[in-house]
Amino acid sequence: MSNLSTYAVSDHWDGPFEEAGLEEWAQKLRTRLISEQVDLAFVFATPEYQDSFQDILELIQIHCQVPNLIGCTGNSLVSQGFEYELSEGVTLSLHRLPNATIDTFDLKSEMTDDYPDFEDGKVFEELEKKSPNAFVVFADPFSTHPEQMLVEFNRRFSGVPVLGGLACGTREIETTTLFLNHQVIDSGAVGVAIGGDVVIESLVSQGCQPVGDSFIITSAENNVVDGIANRKAYEVLSDVFDDLPDALKLKSRGNLHVGFVINEYQQEFDRGDFLVRNLIGADPKRGSLLVGALPRVGQTLQFQLRDRHSAMDELNDQLEKMVQMLKGRKLYGGLLSTCTGRGKSFFKVPDFDASSIQDHLGPFGVSGFFGNGEFGAIGGVNFVHGYTAVLSVFTNKT
């Protein structure tokens, strides 16, 4: 892709909180942006800076002249092609979004007794008037029910992608924090609605490859699959495992998952067509499988293998498709929400997700964080994912 990085810039601060130094850092970053005009900023920080969060937001808004700011904490951070894992820091990205409408919002007002109450959804009603093209949402995992929240987005904004994810703390500091303009928020969810001439194109890299054949679920209740193709589910899983090449058998131990097809009208299914969920357990006597989802009878299922090689191949394949999709379009920067289960410990090399994005699409401004769950759409439906990298690219309408 051509270098359009002046529409978005990102940088990482790894020193202690120091007002004069952070002011200079923020000011210099803004001078790299086209026309030095900021429309939207993302801020991600590790929780070690929690005593200085309010000061950090204020100096960024003042010295970068930011009208809209959103972000959250993560246990590791992303800037450009680098992943700053398990180290203290702040990541800032500034975006110029020509002819976009940008509306920030706080969903805390939709929560009652730590439970979502969307029956009187005043925030959603206001957002419906905006006709947004996409949302970016960050949520606190301790005070929200993200699956129910996304159900509401899917109901009210059918086909509109919701990106972002769940904020994260560290092993030492488990608290999570959300950022919205000048506010430091410790519960609920915050978001930004993007409309006008700017859209968000996204990819959801679940890091899996389908194995075996696809089957129809013939018996299921709650999160238990009893029957597949009119056979006991456990027997089908055993046959799939037995038919794997020896090399894949070794890789599959502890790494088999279940994929549920989103669009049943397709003739063939491949990576990216499945919502991947954990295979939690199996009961050989009963012949059933316990899965991290609520499968239904008649749904198409295929087992999935997740390992670092599958994840590498899948991300690169999806990035190639994104390159083709974005040909001739302007890039206004990107956002990477990735799982704490990825990174160097999984890929055995540093910066894989972030550097792969730059290799295919860059150089352009990308920021992000490692979180407790990622939001992204598959088949036009928004879900909460795990062990997943979700890339959101701001671009012009086609």
C-alpha positions as a printed Julia matrix, in Angstrom:
398×3 Matrix{Float64}:
   0.0     0.0    0.0
   1.14    3.57  -0.58
   2.36    5.61   2.37
  -0.52    7.71   3.64
   0.69    7.77   7.21
   0.09   11.52   7.58
  -3.62   10.8    8.06
  -2.74    8.85  11.22
   0.28    8.83  13.5
   1.07    6.76  16.56
   3.81    6.59  19.16
   4.64    4.89  22.46
   5.81    6.51  25.7
   7.66    4.21  28.1
   9.03    6.6   30.66
   7.56    7.67  34.0
   4.89   10.35  34.09
   6.69   13.59  33.44
   4.51   16.51  32.43
   6.96   18.53  30.36
   8.25   15.47  28.53
   4.77   14.18  27.73
   3.7    17.62  26.51
   6.62   17.76  24.09
   5.98   14.16  22.99
   2.32   14.88  22.25
   3.06   18.14  20.45
   5.67   16.51  18.21
   3.31   13.7   17.32
   0.65   16.19  16.23
   3.07   18.0   13.91
   3.43   14.77  11.89
  -0.29   14.72  11.11
  -1.65   16.2    7.88
  -2.61   19.85   8.48
  -1.89   19.15  12.16
  -5.66   18.67  12.53
  -6.85   15.93  14.87
 -10.36   14.51  14.62
 -10.0    11.46  16.87
  -7.4    10.13  19.3
  -6.95    6.67  20.82
  -5.13    6.37  24.15
  -4.07    3.05  25.64
  -2.1     2.74  28.85
  -0.91    0.13  31.29
  -2.46    0.44  34.76
   0.81    1.48  36.41
  -0.03    5.06  35.29
  -3.42    5.05  37.03
  -2.54    7.89  39.4
  -1.72   10.07  36.37
  -4.51    9.08  33.96
  -6.45   12.33  34.41
  -3.35   14.46  33.8
  -2.38   12.42  30.73
  -5.8    12.87  29.13
  -5.84   16.6   29.79
  -2.39   17.27  28.4
  -3.14   15.21  25.27
  -6.38   17.1   24.67
  -4.7    20.45  25.19
  -1.42   19.95  23.35
  -2.81   17.83  20.51
  -6.04   19.85  20.28
  -8.13   16.68  20.37
 -11.94   17.05  20.12
 -12.68   13.33  20.55
 -10.64   10.89  22.65
 -11.29    7.29  23.61
  -9.28    4.36  24.99
  -8.67    1.96  27.84
  -6.04    0.05  29.78
  -4.27   -3.03  28.48
  -1.61   -5.28  29.93
   0.45   -4.79  26.73
   0.28   -2.08  24.07
   0.65   -1.71  20.31
   2.07    1.17  18.28
   2.93    0.97  14.59
   4.67   -2.36  13.99
   5.64   -2.99  17.61
   4.01   -4.81  20.52
   5.17   -3.58  23.91
   4.45   -6.64  26.01
   4.16   -6.65  29.8
   5.97   -3.34  30.2
   4.76    0.02  31.44
   3.74    2.53  28.82
   1.24    4.77  27.07
   0.32    4.56  23.38
  -1.27    7.48  21.57
  -2.59    7.66  18.01
  -3.99   10.72  16.28
  -6.34   10.44  13.31
  -7.51   12.86  10.62
 -10.88   11.63   9.33
 -12.01   13.9    6.49
 -15.75   14.61   6.31
 -16.51   12.13   9.09
 -19.14   12.5   11.75
 -17.77   11.49  15.15
 -19.89   11.03  18.26
 -18.51    9.71  21.53
 -20.78    8.09  24.1
 -20.81    6.49  27.55
 -22.98    3.43  28.14
 -22.66    3.58  31.91
 -26.02    5.3   32.03
 -27.55    2.17  30.47
 -26.43   -0.01  33.4
 -28.53   -0.58  36.49
 -27.17   -2.53  39.45
 -24.23   -3.64  37.3
 -26.64   -5.15  34.8
 -27.44   -3.84  31.33
 -30.85   -2.23  30.99
 -31.48   -1.33  27.37
 -35.28   -1.13  27.62
 -35.02    2.6   28.12
 -31.92    2.93  25.97
 -31.57    6.69  25.73
 -27.97    6.51  24.55
 -28.89    4.03  21.83
 -31.86    6.13  20.78
 -29.57    9.11  20.27
 -27.09    7.0   18.32
 -29.85    5.7   16.04
 -30.45    9.29  14.91
 -26.83    9.52  13.71
 -26.99    6.63  11.17
 -23.4     5.52  11.97
 -21.25    3.45   9.63
 -19.34    1.75  12.47
 -18.65    1.77  16.2
 -15.54    1.39  18.32
 -16.39    0.32  21.89
 -14.22   -0.42  24.91
 -15.82   -2.07  27.94
 -14.93   -2.92  31.51
 -15.14   -6.72  31.86
 -16.14   -6.62  35.52
 -19.23   -4.4   35.29
 -20.65   -5.18  31.84
 -22.14   -8.14  30.03
 -20.45   -7.69  26.64
 -22.4   -10.44  24.85
 -25.7    -8.84  25.84
 -24.38   -5.42  24.9
 -23.49   -6.64  21.41
 -26.9    -8.3   21.06
 -28.37   -4.83  21.53
 -26.03   -3.31  18.95
 -26.89   -6.1   16.51
 -30.61   -5.56  17.09
 -30.57   -1.81  16.69
 -27.8    -1.44  14.08
 -28.05   -4.52  11.88
 -24.93   -5.01   9.77
 -23.01   -2.14  11.41
 -19.64   -3.36  12.76
 -18.73   -2.94  16.4
 -14.95   -3.07  16.98
 -12.79   -2.67  20.06
 -12.73   -4.96  23.06
 -12.53   -5.5   26.8
 -10.08   -3.48  28.85
  -7.41   -5.37  30.75
  -5.25   -4.95  33.8
  -2.1    -6.79  34.79
  -1.42   -9.62  37.2
  -0.18   -7.08  39.75
  -2.89   -4.43  39.08
  -6.11   -6.13  38.02
  -8.26   -3.0   37.87
  -9.32   -1.77  34.44
  -9.98    1.78  33.29
 -11.75    3.42  30.35
 -10.98    6.81  28.8
 -13.5     9.13  27.17
 -12.49   12.67  26.27
 -11.48   14.19  29.63
 -13.05   11.44  31.75
 -11.39    8.52  33.54
 -14.13    5.88  33.94
 -13.94    2.67  35.99
 -17.09    0.83  34.84
 -19.51    0.38  31.97
 -18.49    0.96  28.38
 -17.38    3.88  26.23
 -17.58    4.23  22.49
 -17.34    6.32  19.37
 -19.74    6.25  16.43
 -18.17    6.93  13.03
 -20.32    8.2   10.18
 -20.24   10.48   7.18
 -17.61    9.76   4.52
 -15.5     7.46   6.72
 -16.1     3.73   7.24
 -14.21    1.0    9.08
 -13.08   -2.11   7.23
 -12.07   -4.91   9.57
 -10.7    -8.41   9.79
 -11.13  -10.95  12.56
  -8.2   -13.35  12.75
  -9.23  -16.25  14.98
  -6.0   -18.15  14.41
  -7.58  -21.44  13.34
  -7.75  -23.76  10.39
 -10.73  -26.06   9.8
  -9.94  -29.8   10.08
 -12.02  -32.73   8.93
 -15.41  -32.3    7.28
 -18.28  -30.02   8.19
 -21.3   -31.61   9.89
 -24.86  -30.75  10.91
 -25.7   -30.67  14.61
 -28.59  -33.06  15.21
 -28.93  -32.87  19.01
 -27.97  -30.05  21.37
 -29.11  -28.43  24.59
 -27.67  -25.29  26.17
 -23.9   -25.56  25.63
 -23.83  -29.34  25.18
 -23.69  -30.99  21.75
 -24.99  -34.55  21.94
 -25.47  -35.44  18.29
 -23.6   -34.64  15.09
 -24.8   -36.07  11.77
 -27.13  -38.41  13.7
 -24.17  -39.89  15.57
 -22.82  -39.29  19.04
 -20.82  -36.08  18.99
 -17.84  -37.63  20.78
 -17.61  -40.39  18.15
 -17.49  -37.82  15.35
 -14.73  -35.91  17.14
 -12.76  -39.15  17.63
 -13.03  -39.99  13.93
 -11.87  -36.52  12.93
  -8.87  -36.83  15.25
  -8.0   -40.34  13.98
  -8.04  -39.11  10.38
  -5.58  -36.28  11.03
  -1.99  -36.66   9.79
   0.4   -37.57  12.59
   1.95  -34.1   12.63
  -1.47  -32.49  13.12
  -2.39  -34.99  15.8
   0.51  -33.76  17.89
  -0.44  -30.11  17.32
  -4.11  -30.73  18.06
  -3.66  -31.93  21.65
  -5.26  -29.2   23.72
  -5.68  -27.01  20.63
  -8.9   -28.3   19.08
 -11.82  -25.9   19.0
 -15.28  -25.83  17.49
 -16.34  -23.6   14.6
 -19.98  -22.69  13.98
 -20.9   -21.49  10.5
 -22.43  -18.02  10.47
 -23.91  -18.0    6.96
 -25.63  -21.33   6.32
 -26.45  -20.34   2.72
 -22.85  -20.74   1.56
 -22.03  -23.81  -0.51
 -18.5   -24.18   0.87
 -16.86  -23.08   4.1
 -13.31  -21.89   4.77
 -11.38  -19.96   7.36
 -13.24  -16.81   8.31
 -16.67  -18.39   7.8
 -16.83  -19.78  11.34
 -17.4   -18.39  14.8
 -14.7   -20.26  16.73
 -15.42  -21.24  20.32
 -13.65  -23.36  22.93
 -14.1   -27.11  23.12
 -14.38  -27.16  26.9
 -14.7   -30.88  27.54
 -16.0   -34.24  26.36
 -17.97  -37.07  27.95
 -17.1   -40.38  26.22
 -19.79  -42.29  28.15
 -22.59  -39.96  27.18
 -20.98  -39.21  23.82
 -21.37  -35.45  24.22
 -19.19  -32.36  23.86
 -19.22  -29.28  26.09
 -18.58  -26.09  24.09
 -18.21  -22.4   24.83
 -21.33  -21.43  22.89
 -25.06  -22.13  22.59
 -25.28  -24.32  19.48
 -28.6   -25.11  17.83
 -29.92  -28.12  15.99
 -29.42  -27.74  12.24
 -26.34  -25.56  12.6
 -23.2   -26.48  10.66
 -20.16  -27.34  12.78
 -16.53  -28.01  11.89
 -13.66  -28.68  14.25
 -10.8   -26.17  14.23
  -7.09  -26.41  15.0
  -5.43  -23.43  16.64
  -1.64  -23.27  16.75
   0.91  -20.59  15.94
   1.44  -21.74  12.36
  -2.29  -21.79  11.65
  -2.62  -18.36  13.24
   0.26  -16.95  11.19
  -1.12  -18.3    7.94
  -4.64  -17.12   8.67
  -3.62  -13.57   9.54
  -1.46  -13.25   6.43
  -4.25  -14.62   4.23
  -6.73  -12.14   5.67
  -4.3    -9.26   5.28
  -3.78  -10.15   1.61
  -7.54  -10.0    1.09
  -7.67   -6.66   2.89
  -4.92   -5.25   0.66
  -7.03   -6.08  -2.39
 -10.18   -4.65  -0.82
  -8.49   -1.35   0.07
  -6.8    -0.77  -3.31
  -7.24    2.81  -4.39
  -8.7     3.91  -1.07
  -7.2     6.25   1.51
  -6.04    4.89   4.84
  -6.86    7.01   7.86
  -5.13    4.73  10.35
  -5.93    1.55  12.18
  -6.77   -0.01  15.52
  -5.57   -3.43  16.68
  -7.38   -5.25  19.48
  -5.52   -8.45  20.24
  -5.76  -11.12  22.9
  -3.44  -11.56  25.85
  -3.15  -15.17  24.64
  -1.32  -14.09  21.5
   1.96  -12.16  21.41
   5.46  -13.56  21.77
   4.47  -16.38  24.13
   2.2   -17.8   21.43
   4.01  -16.96  18.19
   7.55  -17.46  19.58
   8.61  -14.26  17.81
   7.97  -10.64  18.87
   5.54   -8.22  17.21
   3.96  -10.75  14.85
   0.46   -9.25  14.6
   1.61   -5.62  14.52
   4.53   -6.14  12.14
   2.45   -8.26   9.75
  -0.08   -5.45   9.47
   2.63   -2.95   8.59
   4.22   -5.37   6.11
   0.96   -5.64   4.18
  -0.71   -2.26   4.62
   1.93    0.12   5.92
   3.5     2.25   6.78
   0.44    3.78   8.41
  -0.56    4.78  11.92
  -1.86    1.92  14.07
  -2.35    1.74  17.83
  -3.9    -0.88  20.03
  -3.85   -3.01  23.14
  -3.89   -6.58  24.48
  -7.22   -7.18  26.2
  -9.59   -9.66  27.8
 -11.71  -10.13  24.67
 -12.08   -8.62  21.24
 -15.14   -7.23  19.44
 -15.55   -7.96  15.75
 -18.08   -8.96  13.12
 -18.3   -12.29  11.3
 -20.92  -12.64   8.61
 -22.26   -9.19   9.48
 -22.92  -10.14  13.13
 -20.91   -8.74  16.04
 -19.42  -11.12  18.61
 -17.01  -11.19  21.54
 -13.94  -13.24  20.59
 -10.98  -14.79  22.4
  -7.44  -15.64  21.24
  -8.2   -13.33  18.33
  -6.67  -10.3   16.62
  -9.16   -7.76  15.27
  -7.82   -5.1   12.91
  -9.98   -2.06  12.17
  -8.93    0.23   9.32
 -10.43    3.71   8.92
 -10.9     4.5    5.25
 -13.05    6.42   2.81
 -16.31    5.09   1.44
 -16.11    3.31  -1.91
